[in-house]
Coordinates of C-alpha atoms in Angstrom, one line a residue:
Chain G
X900 CA 49.7 59.8 -88.8
X901 CA 47.8 63.0 -87.8
X902 CA 48.3 64.5 -84.5
X903 CA 45.8 64.2 -81.6
X904 CA 42.1 64.4 -82.2
X905 CA 40.9 68.0 -82.3
X906 CA 37.1 67.4 -82.4
X907 CA 34.9 66.4 -85.1
X908 CA 34.4 70.0 -86.2
X909 CA 37.7 70.0 -88.0
X910 CA 36.7 67.2 -90.3
X911 CA 33.7 68.1 -92.7
X912 CA 35.6 70.8 -94.5
X913 CA 38.6 68.7 -95.9
X914 CA 36.2 65.8 -96.5
X915 CA 33.7 68.0 -98.4
X916 CA 36.6 69.4 -100.5
X917 CA 37.8 66.0 -101.1
X918 CA 34.4 65.0 -102.3
X919 CA 34.0 68.1 -104.5
X920 CA 37.4 67.2 -106.1
X921 CA 36.1 63.6 -106.7
X922 CA 33.0 65.1 -108.5
X923 CA 35.2 67.3 -110.7
X924 CA 37.5 64.3 -111.4
X925 CA 34.5 62.2 -112.6
X926 CA 33.2 65.0 -114.7
X927 CA 36.5 65.7 -116.3
X928 CA 37.5 62.2 -117.2
X929 CA 34.0 61.6 -118.7
X930 CA 34.0 64.8 -120.8
X931 CA 34.0 62.8 -124.0
X932 CA 34.2 64.2 -127.5
X933 CA 31.3 61.8 -128.2
X934 CA 28.2 63.5 -127.2
X935 CA 26.1 60.5 -126.1
X936 CA 28.9 59.3 -123.8
X937 CA 29.4 62.6 -122.3
X938 CA 25.6 63.2 -121.8
X939 CA 24.9 59.8 -120.5
X940 CA 27.7 60.0 -118.0
X941 CA 26.7 63.3 -116.8
X942 CA 23.1 62.0 -116.4
X943 CA 24.0 59.2 -114.1
X944 CA 26.8 61.0 -112.3
X945 CA 24.6 64.1 -112.0
X946 CA 21.9 62.2 -110.3
X947 CA 24.1 62.1 -107.1
X948 CA 24.2 58.8 -105.3
X949 CA 25.5 58.0 -101.8
X950 CA 29.2 58.4 -102.8
X951 CA 29.9 56.0 -100.0
X952 CA 32.9 54.3 -101.9
X953 CA 34.8 57.6 -102.4
X954 CA 33.9 58.8 -98.8
X955 CA 35.3 55.5 -97.5
X956 CA 38.6 55.9 -99.5
X957 CA 38.9 59.6 -98.5
X958 CA 38.3 58.9 -94.9
X959 CA 40.6 55.9 -94.8
X960 CA 43.4 58.2 -96.2
X961 CA 42.7 60.8 -93.6
X962 CA 42.4 58.4 -90.8
X963 CA 46.0 57.4 -91.5
X964 CA 47.4 60.9 -91.6
X965 CA 46.8 61.7 -95.4
X966 CA 46.5 65.6 -95.9
X967 CA 46.5 66.0 -99.7
X968 CA 42.8 65.3 -100.5
X969 CA 43.3 66.7 -104.0
X970 CA 45.9 64.0 -104.9
X971 CA 43.6 61.1 -103.8
X972 CA 40.6 62.5 -105.6
X973 CA 41.4 60.5 -108.8
X974 CA 41.5 57.1 -107.2
X975 CA 38.3 57.9 -105.2
X976 CA 36.7 59.0 -108.5
X977 CA 37.8 55.8 -110.0
X978 CA 36.2 53.7 -107.4
X979 CA 32.9 55.5 -107.8
X980 CA 33.1 55.2 -111.6
X981 CA 33.7 51.5 -111.4
X982 CA 30.5 51.1 -109.2
X983 CA 28.7 53.4 -111.8
X984 CA 29.7 51.4 -114.7
X985 CA 28.4 48.2 -113.1
X986 CA 25.1 50.0 -112.3
X987 CA 24.6 51.0 -115.8
X988 CA 25.3 47.4 -117.0
X989 CA 23.0 46.0 -114.3
X990 CA 20.1 48.2 -115.4
X991 CA 20.4 46.6 -118.9
X992 CA 20.4 43.1 -117.6
X993 CA 17.7 43.8 -114.9
X994 CA 15.5 46.0 -117.0
X995 CA 15.8 48.6 -114.4
X996 CA 14.2 51.8 -115.6
X997 CA 14.8 54.1 -112.6
X998 CA 18.2 54.8 -110.9
X999 CA 19.0 57.5 -108.4
X1000 CA 15.5 59.0 -109.1
X1001 CA 16.1 59.4 -112.8
X1002 CA 15.4 57.2 -115.7
X1003 CA 18.2 54.7 -116.0
X1004 CA 20.7 55.2 -119.0
X1005 CA 19.2 52.1 -120.4
X1006 CA 15.7 53.7 -120.3
X1007 CA 16.8 57.0 -121.5
X1008 CA 19.3 56.0 -124.2
X1009 CA 18.3 52.4 -125.2
X1010 CA 20.4 49.3 -124.7
X1011 CA 23.1 49.8 -127.2
X1012 CA 24.2 53.2 -125.8
X1013 CA 23.8 51.9 -122.2
X1014 CA 26.2 49.1 -123.0
X1015 CA 28.7 51.5 -124.6
X1016 CA 28.3 54.0 -121.7
X1017 CA 29.0 51.3 -119.1
X1018 CA 32.1 50.3 -121.2
X1019 CA 33.2 53.9 -121.4
X1020 CA 33.0 54.4 -117.6
X1021 CA 35.1 51.2 -117.2
X1022 CA 37.7 52.8 -119.5
X1023 CA 37.5 56.1 -117.6
X1024 CA 38.4 54.1 -114.4
X1025 CA 41.4 52.8 -116.2
X1026 CA 42.4 56.3 -117.3
X1027 CA 42.0 57.7 -113.9
X1028 CA 44.1 55.0 -112.4
X1029 CA 46.8 54.6 -114.9
X1030 CA 49.3 56.9 -113.1
X1031 CA 48.9 55.1 -109.9
X1032 CA 51.2 52.2 -110.3
X1033 CA 50.8 49.3 -107.8
X1034 CA 47.4 50.4 -106.7
X1035 CA 46.1 49.3 -110.0
X1036 CA 46.5 45.8 -108.8
X1037 CA 44.0 46.4 -105.9
X1038 CA 41.5 48.0 -108.1
X1039 CA 41.8 45.4 -111.0
X1040 CA 41.2 42.6 -108.6
X1041 CA 38.2 44.3 -107.2
X1042 CA 36.9 45.0 -110.7
X1043 CA 37.3 41.4 -111.6
X1044 CA 35.6 40.3 -108.4
X1045 CA 32.6 42.6 -109.0
X1046 CA 32.1 41.0 -112.5
X1047 CA 32.4 37.6 -111.0
X1048 CA 29.9 38.4 -108.4
X1049 CA 27.3 39.7 -110.8
X1050 CA 27.8 36.6 -113.0
X1051 CA 27.6 34.2 -110.1
X1052 CA 24.4 35.9 -109.1
X1053 CA 23.0 35.6 -112.7
X1054 CA 24.0 32.0 -112.8
X1055 CA 22.4 31.1 -109.4
X1056 CA 19.2 32.8 -110.5
X1057 CA 19.2 30.9 -113.8
X1058 CA 20.0 27.6 -112.1
X1059 CA 17.6 28.3 -109.2
X1060 CA 20.1 27.6 -106.5
X1061 CA 20.3 30.8 -104.6
X1062 CA 21.5 29.5 -101.3
X1063 CA 22.7 31.4 -98.2
X1064 CA 26.3 30.3 -99.0
X1065 CA 25.9 31.5 -102.7
X1066 CA 24.4 34.8 -101.5
X1067 CA 27.4 35.5 -99.2
X1068 CA 29.9 34.7 -101.9
X1069 CA 28.0 36.9 -104.4
X1070 CA 27.9 39.9 -102.0
X1071 CA 31.6 39.4 -101.1
X1072 CA 32.6 39.5 -104.8
X1073 CA 30.2 42.0 -106.3
X1074 CA 30.2 44.6 -103.4
X1075 CA 32.6 43.9 -100.5
X1076 CA 35.7 43.5 -102.7
X1077 CA 35.3 47.1 -104.1
X1078 CA 34.7 48.6 -100.6
X1079 CA 37.8 46.6 -99.5
X1080 CA 39.8 48.1 -102.2
X1081 CA 38.6 51.6 -101.3
X1082 CA 39.9 51.1 -97.7
X1083 CA 43.2 49.6 -98.8
X1084 CA 43.9 52.1 -101.4
X1085 CA 43.0 55.0 -99.2
X1086 CA 45.4 53.6 -96.5
X1087 CA 48.1 52.9 -99.1
X1088 CA 48.0 56.5 -100.5
X1089 CA 48.6 57.6 -96.9
X1090 CA 51.7 55.7 -96.7
X1091 CA 50.2 53.4 -94.0
X1092 CA 52.0 50.3 -92.6
X1093 CA 51.0 46.8 -93.7
X1094 CA 48.9 46.2 -90.6
X1095 CA 47.1 49.5 -91.0
X1096 CA 46.3 48.7 -94.6
X1097 CA 44.9 45.3 -93.5
X1098 CA 42.8 47.1 -90.8
X1099 CA 41.2 49.4 -93.5
X1100 CA 40.8 46.7 -95.9
X1101 CA 38.9 44.6 -93.3
X1102 CA 36.9 47.6 -92.3
X1103 CA 35.9 48.1 -96.0
X1104 CA 35.1 44.5 -96.7
X1105 CA 32.8 44.0 -93.7
X1106 CA 31.2 47.5 -94.3
X1107 CA 30.6 46.3 -97.9
X1108 CA 28.9 43.0 -96.9
X1109 CA 26.7 44.9 -94.5
X1110 CA 25.9 47.6 -96.9
X1111 CA 24.7 45.0 -99.6
X1112 CA 22.6 43.2 -97.0
X1113 CA 20.9 46.4 -96.0
X1114 CA 20.6 47.3 -99.7
X1115 CA 18.8 44.0 -100.4
X1116 CA 16.5 44.4 -97.4
X1117 CA 15.5 47.9 -98.6
X1118 CA 15.0 46.5 -102.1
X1119 CA 12.6 44.0 -100.5
X1120 CA 10.6 46.3 -98.1
X1121 CA 11.6 49.7 -99.3
X1122 CA 9.4 52.3 -100.9
X1123 CA 10.3 53.0 -104.5
X1124 CA 10.1 56.9 -104.4
X1125 CA 12.4 56.9 -101.4
X1126 CA 14.9 54.6 -102.9
X1127 CA 15.0 56.3 -106.2
X1128 CA 15.4 53.2 -108.1
X1129 CA 13.1 50.3 -109.3
X1130 CA 12.5 48.2 -106.1
X1131 CA 11.7 44.7 -105.8
X1132 CA 14.0 43.8 -108.8
X1133 CA 16.0 41.4 -106.7
X1134 CA 12.9 39.5 -105.6
X1135 CA 11.5 39.5 -109.2
X1136 CA 14.7 38.2 -110.5
X1137 CA 15.0 35.5 -107.8
X1138 CA 18.0 36.7 -106.0
X1139 CA 19.2 38.8 -103.1
X1140 CA 18.8 38.5 -99.5
X1141 CA 15.1 38.1 -100.0
X1142 CA 15.6 34.9 -101.7
X1143 CA 18.8 33.7 -100.0
X1144 CA 17.3 34.3 -96.6
X1145 CA 13.8 33.1 -97.4
X1146 CA 11.8 36.4 -96.7
X1147 CA 9.1 37.8 -98.9
X1148 CA 6.6 40.5 -98.2
X1149 CA 4.3 38.8 -100.7
X1150 CA 3.7 41.9 -103.0
X1151 CA 5.7 40.5 -105.9
X1152 CA 4.4 41.1 -109.4
X1153 CA 5.7 40.2 -112.8
X1154 CA 8.1 37.5 -111.4
X1155 CA 9.4 34.9 -113.7
X1156 CA 8.0 31.5 -112.6
X1157 CA 11.1 29.7 -111.4
X1158 CA 12.6 32.2 -109.0
X1159 CA 9.2 32.9 -107.7
X1160 CA 8.7 29.2 -106.9
X1161 CA 12.1 29.3 -105.2
X1162 CA 11.0 32.2 -103.1
X1163 CA 7.8 30.6 -102.0
X1164 CA 9.6 27.4 -101.0
X1165 CA 11.9 29.3 -98.9
X1166 CA 9.1 31.5 -97.4
X1167 CA 8.2 28.5 -95.4
X1168 CA 11.3 29.1 -93.3
X1169 CA 9.6 32.4 -92.0
X1170 CA 10.4 36.1 -91.9
X1171 CA 14.2 36.4 -91.9
X1172 CA 14.5 40.1 -92.8
X1173 CA 15.3 40.7 -89.0
X1174 CA 17.9 37.9 -89.1
X1175 CA 19.6 39.6 -92.1
X1176 CA 19.6 42.8 -90.1
X1177 CA 21.1 41.1 -87.3
X1178 CA 23.8 39.7 -89.5
X1179 CA 24.5 43.1 -90.9
X1180 CA 24.8 44.6 -87.4
X1181 CA 27.4 42.0 -86.5
X1182 CA 29.3 42.8 -89.6
X1183 CA 29.3 46.6 -88.7
X1184 CA 30.6 45.8 -85.3
X1185 CA 33.3 43.6 -86.8
X1186 CA 34.2 46.5 -89.1
X1187 CA 34.4 49.0 -86.3
X1188 CA 36.5 46.6 -84.3
X1189 CA 39.1 46.5 -87.1
X1190 CA 39.8 50.1 -86.4
X1191 CA 40.7 49.4 -82.8
X1192 CA 44.5 50.1 -83.3
X1193 CA 44.0 53.5 -85.1
X1194 CA 44.7 56.7 -83.3
X1195 CA 41.5 58.5 -82.2
X1196 CA 41.1 61.3 -84.8
X1197 CA 38.0 63.0 -86.3
X1198 CA 38.5 60.9 -89.6
X1199 CA 38.5 57.7 -87.5
X1200 CA 35.2 58.9 -85.8
X1201 CA 33.8 59.7 -89.2
X1202 CA 34.5 56.1 -90.4
X1203 CA 32.6 54.9 -87.4
X1204 CA 29.8 57.2 -88.1
X1205 CA 29.9 56.0 -91.8
X1206 CA 29.5 52.5 -90.6
X1207 CA 26.5 53.4 -88.4
X1208 CA 24.9 55.2 -91.3
X1209 CA 25.2 52.2 -93.4
X1210 CA 23.2 50.1 -90.9
X1211 CA 20.6 52.8 -90.2
X1212 CA 19.9 54.1 -93.6
X1213 CA 16.4 53.9 -95.2
X1214 CA 17.4 54.4 -98.8
Chain B
X1392 CA 69.0 47.3 -130.7
X1393 CA 69.5 43.9 -132.2
X1394 CA 72.7 43.2 -134.2
X1395 CA 72.7 42.9 -137.9
X1396 CA 70.1 41.0 -139.9
X1397 CA 70.7 37.3 -139.9
X1398 CA 67.9 36.4 -142.4
X1399 CA 64.3 35.8 -141.7
X1400 CA 64.9 32.1 -140.7
X1401 CA 66.0 33.3 -137.2
X1402 CA 62.7 35.1 -136.7
X1403 CA 59.8 32.6 -136.6
X1404 CA 60.9 30.8 -133.4
X1405 CA 61.0 33.6 -131.0
X1406 CA 57.9 35.1 -132.4
X1407 CA 56.0 31.8 -132.2
X1408 CA 57.2 31.3 -128.6
X1409 CA 56.1 34.8 -127.8
X1410 CA 52.6 34.1 -129.2
X1411 CA 52.4 30.9 -127.5
X1412 CA 53.2 32.8 -124.3
X1413 CA 50.5 35.3 -125.1
X1414 CA 47.9 32.4 -125.4
X1415 CA 49.0 31.0 -122.1
X1416 CA 48.7 34.5 -120.4
X1417 CA 45.3 35.0 -121.9
X1418 CA 44.0 31.6 -120.7
X1419 CA 45.6 32.1 -117.2
X1420 CA 44.0 35.5 -116.6
X1421 CA 40.6 34.3 -117.7
X1422 CA 40.7 31.2 -115.6
X1423 CA 37.7 32.4 -113.6
X1424 CA 36.3 30.6 -110.5
X1425 CA 32.9 31.4 -112.1
X1426 CA 32.3 28.7 -114.6
X1427 CA 30.4 30.7 -117.2
X1428 CA 33.1 33.3 -117.4
X1429 CA 35.8 30.8 -117.8
X1430 CA 33.8 28.8 -120.3
X1431 CA 32.8 31.8 -122.4
X1432 CA 36.3 33.2 -122.4
X1433 CA 37.8 30.0 -123.5
X1434 CA 35.2 29.7 -126.1
X1435 CA 36.0 32.9 -127.8
X1436 CA 39.7 32.8 -127.3
X1437 CA 39.9 29.1 -128.4
X1438 CA 38.4 30.0 -131.7
X1439 CA 41.7 31.6 -132.6
X1440 CA 41.5 34.8 -134.5
X1441 CA 44.3 36.5 -136.4
X1442 CA 46.1 37.7 -133.2
X1443 CA 47.4 40.6 -135.4
X1444 CA 47.5 43.1 -132.4
X1445 CA 49.8 40.9 -130.2
X1446 CA 51.9 40.1 -133.3
X1447 CA 52.2 43.8 -133.9
X1448 CA 53.3 44.4 -130.3
X1449 CA 55.8 41.6 -130.2
X1450 CA 57.3 42.4 -133.5
X1451 CA 57.6 46.2 -132.6
X1452 CA 59.4 45.0 -129.5
X1453 CA 61.8 42.7 -131.3
X1454 CA 62.4 45.3 -134.1
X1455 CA 63.8 47.5 -131.4
X1456 CA 66.0 44.9 -129.9
X1457 CA 63.7 43.5 -127.3
X1458 CA 64.8 39.8 -126.5
X1459 CA 62.6 38.8 -123.5
X1460 CA 59.3 37.7 -125.3
X1461 CA 58.0 36.1 -122.1
X1462 CA 58.2 39.5 -120.5
X1463 CA 56.0 41.2 -123.0
X1464 CA 53.5 38.5 -123.3
X1465 CA 51.2 39.9 -120.7
X1466 CA 50.9 43.4 -122.4
X1467 CA 50.4 41.6 -125.8
X1468 CA 47.7 39.4 -124.2
X1469 CA 46.1 42.4 -122.7
X1470 CA 45.8 44.2 -126.1
X1471 CA 44.2 41.1 -127.6
X1472 CA 41.8 40.7 -124.8
X1473 CA 40.7 44.3 -125.0
X1474 CA 39.9 43.6 -128.8
X1475 CA 38.1 40.5 -127.7
X1476 CA 36.0 42.2 -125.1
X1477 CA 34.9 44.9 -127.6
X1478 CA 34.0 42.0 -130.1
X1479 CA 31.8 40.2 -127.5
X1480 CA 30.0 43.4 -126.8
X1481 CA 29.8 44.2 -130.5
X1482 CA 28.0 40.9 -131.1
X1483 CA 25.3 42.0 -128.5
X1484 CA 24.7 45.3 -130.2
X1485 CA 24.8 44.0 -133.7
X1486 CA 23.0 40.5 -133.0
X1487 CA 26.1 38.9 -134.5
X1488 CA 25.5 35.2 -134.2
X1489 CA 28.8 33.9 -135.7
X1490 CA 32.3 34.9 -134.7
X1491 CA 35.7 33.2 -135.7
X1492 CA 33.7 30.3 -137.1
X1493 CA 31.8 29.6 -133.8
X1494 CA 28.5 30.9 -132.3
X1495 CA 29.1 34.2 -130.7
X1496 CA 29.1 34.4 -126.9
X1497 CA 25.8 36.2 -127.3
X1498 CA 24.3 33.4 -129.5
X1499 CA 25.7 30.7 -127.1
X1500 CA 25.1 32.1 -123.6
X1501 CA 22.6 34.7 -124.2
X1502 CA 22.8 38.5 -123.7
X1503 CA 23.2 38.8 -120.0
X1504 CA 26.3 36.5 -120.0
X1505 CA 27.7 38.0 -123.0
X1506 CA 27.6 41.4 -121.4
X1507 CA 29.2 40.1 -118.3
X1508 CA 31.8 38.2 -120.3
X1509 CA 32.7 41.3 -122.2
X1510 CA 33.0 43.1 -118.9
X1511 CA 35.1 40.4 -117.4
X1512 CA 37.6 40.5 -120.4
X1513 CA 37.9 44.2 -119.8
X1514 CA 38.8 43.6 -116.2
X1515 CA 41.2 41.0 -117.3
X1516 CA 43.0 43.5 -119.4
X1517 CA 43.2 45.6 -116.4
X1518 CA 44.6 42.9 -114.3
X1519 CA 47.2 41.9 -116.9
X1520 CA 48.5 45.5 -117.2
X1521 CA 48.3 46.5 -113.6
X1522 CA 52.1 45.9 -113.0
X1523 CA 53.2 47.8 -116.1
X1524 CA 53.2 51.4 -114.7
X1525 CA 53.1 54.1 -117.2
X1526 CA 52.2 51.8 -120.1
X1527 CA 48.8 51.8 -118.7
X1528 CA 48.3 55.3 -119.9
X1529 CA 48.9 54.3 -123.5
X1530 CA 46.3 51.3 -123.2
X1531 CA 43.8 53.2 -121.2
X1532 CA 43.7 56.0 -123.9
X1533 CA 43.4 53.4 -126.5
X1534 CA 40.5 51.7 -124.6
X1535 CA 38.6 54.9 -124.3
X1536 CA 39.1 55.7 -127.9
X1537 CA 37.9 52.2 -128.9
X1538 CA 34.5 52.8 -127.0
X1539 CA 34.3 56.3 -128.4
X1540 CA 34.7 55.0 -131.9
X1541 CA 32.0 52.3 -131.4
X1542 CA 29.8 54.9 -130.0
X1543 CA 30.2 57.4 -132.7
X1544 CA 29.5 54.6 -135.2
X1545 CA 26.2 53.8 -133.6
X1546 CA 25.2 57.5 -133.3
X1547 CA 26.0 58.0 -137.0
X1548 CA 23.9 55.0 -138.0
X1549 CA 21.1 56.2 -135.8
X1550 CA 21.3 59.7 -137.1
X1551 CA 21.8 58.4 -140.6
X1552 CA 24.8 60.7 -141.3
X1553 CA 27.7 58.3 -142.0
X1554 CA 29.9 60.5 -144.1
X1555 CA 33.4 59.7 -145.2
X1556 CA 34.8 62.1 -142.6
X1557 CA 32.7 60.3 -139.8
X1558 CA 33.9 57.0 -141.1
X1559 CA 37.6 58.0 -141.0
X1560 CA 37.1 59.3 -137.4
X1561 CA 35.3 56.1 -136.3
X1562 CA 37.9 53.8 -137.6
X1563 CA 40.8 56.0 -136.2
X1564 CA 39.2 55.7 -132.8
X1565 CA 37.7 52.2 -132.8
X1566 CA 40.6 50.3 -134.4
X1567 CA 43.6 52.4 -135.2
X1568 CA 44.2 53.7 -131.7
X1569 CA 44.6 50.2 -130.3
X1570 CA 47.0 49.3 -133.1
X1571 CA 49.0 52.5 -132.3
X1572 CA 49.1 51.5 -128.6
X1573 CA 50.5 48.1 -129.6
X1574 CA 53.3 49.5 -131.6
X1575 CA 54.0 52.2 -129.1
X1576 CA 54.0 49.7 -126.1
X1577 CA 56.0 47.2 -127.9
X1578 CA 58.7 49.8 -128.6
X1579 CA 58.6 51.3 -125.0
X1580 CA 59.1 47.8 -123.7
X1581 CA 62.3 47.5 -125.7
X1582 CA 63.4 50.7 -124.2
X1583 CA 63.3 52.5 -127.5
X1584 CA 64.0 56.3 -128.0
X1585 CA 61.1 58.8 -128.4
X1586 CA 61.5 58.9 -132.2
X1587 CA 61.5 55.2 -132.5
X1588 CA 58.4 54.9 -130.2
X1589 CA 56.8 57.5 -132.5
X1590 CA 57.8 55.5 -135.7
X1591 CA 56.1 52.3 -134.3
X1592 CA 53.0 54.2 -133.1
X1593 CA 52.7 55.7 -136.5
X1594 CA 53.3 52.3 -138.2
X1595 CA 50.6 50.7 -135.9
X1596 CA 48.0 53.7 -136.6
X1597 CA 48.2 53.4 -140.4
X1598 CA 48.2 49.7 -140.3
X1599 CA 45.1 49.8 -138.1
X1600 CA 43.3 52.2 -140.5
X1601 CA 44.2 50.0 -143.5
X1602 CA 43.2 46.8 -141.5
X1603 CA 39.8 48.3 -140.8
X1604 CA 39.1 49.3 -144.3
X1605 CA 40.0 46.0 -145.5
X1606 CA 37.8 44.5 -143.0
X1607 CA 34.9 46.5 -144.0
X1608 CA 35.6 45.7 -147.7
X1609 CA 35.5 41.9 -146.9
X1610 CA 32.4 42.5 -144.8
X1611 CA 30.8 43.9 -147.9
X1612 CA 32.1 41.5 -150.5
X1613 CA 33.3 38.5 -148.4
X1614 CA 32.1 35.0 -148.3
X1615 CA 30.5 34.2 -144.8
X1616 CA 32.1 30.8 -144.5
X1617 CA 35.6 32.0 -145.1
X1618 CA 35.2 35.0 -142.8
X1619 CA 33.9 32.9 -140.0
X1620 CA 31.6 35.6 -138.9
X1621 CA 28.3 37.0 -139.8
X1622 CA 29.0 39.1 -142.9
X1623 CA 27.1 42.0 -144.2
X1624 CA 26.4 43.3 -140.7
X1625 CA 28.1 46.6 -141.5
X1626 CA 25.9 47.2 -144.5
X1627 CA 22.6 45.9 -142.8
X1628 CA 23.4 48.3 -139.9
X1629 CA 24.1 51.3 -142.2
X1630 CA 27.7 51.7 -141.4
X1631 CA 31.2 50.8 -142.4
X1632 CA 33.1 51.5 -145.6
X1633 CA 30.1 50.2 -147.7
X1634 CA 27.9 53.1 -146.6
X1635 CA 30.7 55.6 -146.1
X1636 CA 32.1 55.1 -149.5
X1637 CA 28.9 54.5 -151.3
X1638 CA 29.5 50.9 -152.5
X1639 CA 27.0 48.2 -152.3
X1640 CA 27.0 44.8 -154.0
X1641 CA 23.1 44.8 -153.9
X1642 CA 22.7 41.5 -152.1
X1643 CA 21.3 43.1 -148.8
X1644 CA 18.7 41.4 -147.0
X1645 CA 17.0 42.2 -143.6
X1646 CA 18.3 45.7 -143.8
X1647 CA 16.6 48.4 -141.6
X1648 CA 15.0 51.0 -143.9
X1649 CA 16.9 54.0 -143.1
X1650 CA 20.4 53.0 -143.5
X1651 CA 19.5 51.0 -146.7
X1652 CA 18.1 54.2 -148.2
X1653 CA 21.3 56.0 -147.2
X1654 CA 23.3 53.3 -149.0
X1655 CA 21.2 53.3 -152.0
X1656 CA 21.5 57.2 -152.3
X1657 CA 25.2 56.8 -152.1
X1658 CA 25.3 54.0 -154.6
X1659 CA 24.7 56.5 -157.3
X1660 CA 28.3 57.6 -156.7
X1661 CA 29.3 54.4 -158.3
X1662 CA 31.4 51.3 -157.0
X1663 CA 33.9 52.7 -154.6
X1664 CA 35.2 49.5 -153.3
X1665 CA 38.3 49.9 -155.4
X1666 CA 38.8 53.5 -154.1
X1667 CA 38.7 52.1 -150.6
X1668 CA 41.2 49.5 -151.5
X1669 CA 43.4 52.2 -153.0
X1670 CA 43.3 54.2 -149.8
X1671 CA 44.3 51.3 -147.8
X1672 CA 47.2 50.6 -150.1
X1673 CA 48.4 54.2 -149.5
X1674 CA 48.0 53.8 -145.8
X1675 CA 50.2 50.6 -145.8
X1676 CA 52.8 52.3 -147.8
X1677 CA 52.8 55.2 -145.4
X1678 CA 53.0 52.6 -142.5
X1679 CA 56.0 50.9 -144.1
X1680 CA 57.8 54.3 -144.6
X1681 CA 57.5 55.0 -140.8
X1682 CA 59.9 52.2 -140.4
X1683 CA 62.5 53.7 -142.6
X1684 CA 65.0 54.7 -139.8
X1685 CA 64.9 51.2 -138.1
X1686 CA 67.8 49.0 -138.6
X1687 CA 67.2 46.1 -141.0
X1688 CA 66.4 43.2 -138.9
X1689 CA 64.3 40.1 -139.5
X1690 CA 61.8 41.6 -137.1
X1691 CA 61.5 44.8 -139.2
X1692 CA 61.1 42.6 -142.3
X1693 CA 58.4 40.7 -140.5
X1694 CA 56.5 43.9 -139.7
X1695 CA 56.8 44.8 -143.5
X1696 CA 55.3 41.4 -144.2
X1697 CA 52.5 41.9 -141.6
X1698 CA 51.6 45.1 -143.4
X1699 CA 51.4 43.5 -146.8
X1700 CA 49.4 40.6 -145.3
X1701 CA 46.8 43.1 -144.0
X1702 CA 46.2 44.5 -147.5
X1703 CA 46.2 41.1 -149.2
X1704 CA 44.1 39.0 -146.8
X1705 CA 40.8 37.5 -147.9
X1706 CA 39.4 36.9 -144.4

């Protein structure tokens, strides 16, 4: 464990250095001998993104006394690349043409190369994690959950049964499992106790649920320019919080017939975006509660701030 | 190391038991809670396939004295699943509608679920291998090579520059690297020396090159019913040994214009299928030579037979 808290002024530098090391690790592992894989990887990675998963991993590590930010850059990079791989494949299945303010890999390189770039990023995750022994179990489970969540979502859209229960199961699998792994792996790398690992895993899990709910609300009501990605995809595809919770702002276009019908039916239940935001707020409180037993440190404070940022973000 | 050779009669049973354990491991790790992932995985795995990669891993292990076939079933299953994942994604990019005598996952479930099933099989590889420490480095490198090889191939087709050099580089990456990993991982699991690991890695690598060349010849001249997959894809897509070595049997249909033009140009060089087969024969001899220093055991003999089977197969 770190010593006593010395004020948040001591935090930003090591975190920023850790995040810079994460960027370097991601670029290094994707420096393929095959031009299109290197170029497409740099295209999507160079567009930035919130980097919330590596921040969660690094801060979990620091909050439990970890000091070697360079050592944990690789697992943190792996977690971000896992997310990035799924995003590249998502944009194929969803026909998303914008991502992080740039054309999606699918839009810029076409479907074949987007599929291969996503595969390549998956194998880059594997390369980064290979030396990390047992931690591979955590990330492998999260990776499987992620794909299961995406598939469950696609199945629910196809079968037109996107209920609240299915929605919660989908976001637990496709988003919160990876957030949980980020918290758990960060804690384990710091040599944390079992209960500390559990606390950070729970923090990550609830943060991930809240993050996805807010993401889905933004997808529904957000402004495309500010989001930097094609918005309304969830509603058009008949999934997400919009469908699950029955809210629709009524500006849908190009929606396939069945999901739209489902949305309209559920609209009768009223505007539930506020309800969804209330649920996200509860999850954030619950996440912050998980940190109760942790020593007060700048890193713990930064985790709390991260949680608040998730609920207050507008993109 | 095993004792002296006791005749090939002692071999089949442990190998068969090992392969049965591999099947069980593959089914267990793909027993998803999400129906479509479980069903599509069983569809492609249940169709059989040659299982040459797990056989190579198990025999490499046995040839170096390994006795616990159950212990190595997981890595052997992981290698077969890695191959299977790439096959599922290949069938999306190539519009392959038959695979192993059944409709491809793409044909049966559509593109979205085929993409997700391939991703799922990748994560199953990761789950299977997670407990195997340093061996993950070997498989991760092979996985990256595989995707790089597929991408290099797609790039060469797109740019219409599928030369012999590019062809050899493609098959080294997309096929031989995984065969090399199978040999090396089998040897390492048996606690082999560095030079023994090197010998099995080299055996696998050359076997993989020969396997792919023969595969490409069969794709060119083979009978669709016997192959159990859509044949002529390589020629139609302007790639493979057909294009690289300039041979074409002249029964192409539905070929896109540019690759076909390239094939026709190269046809002027004459029928080079025999040349390709000659090259594959040399690679097989070279593979068998790599085993020279190994003790004569039934498992070593089975590796030699496996190499001969690769060159003599007609499907």
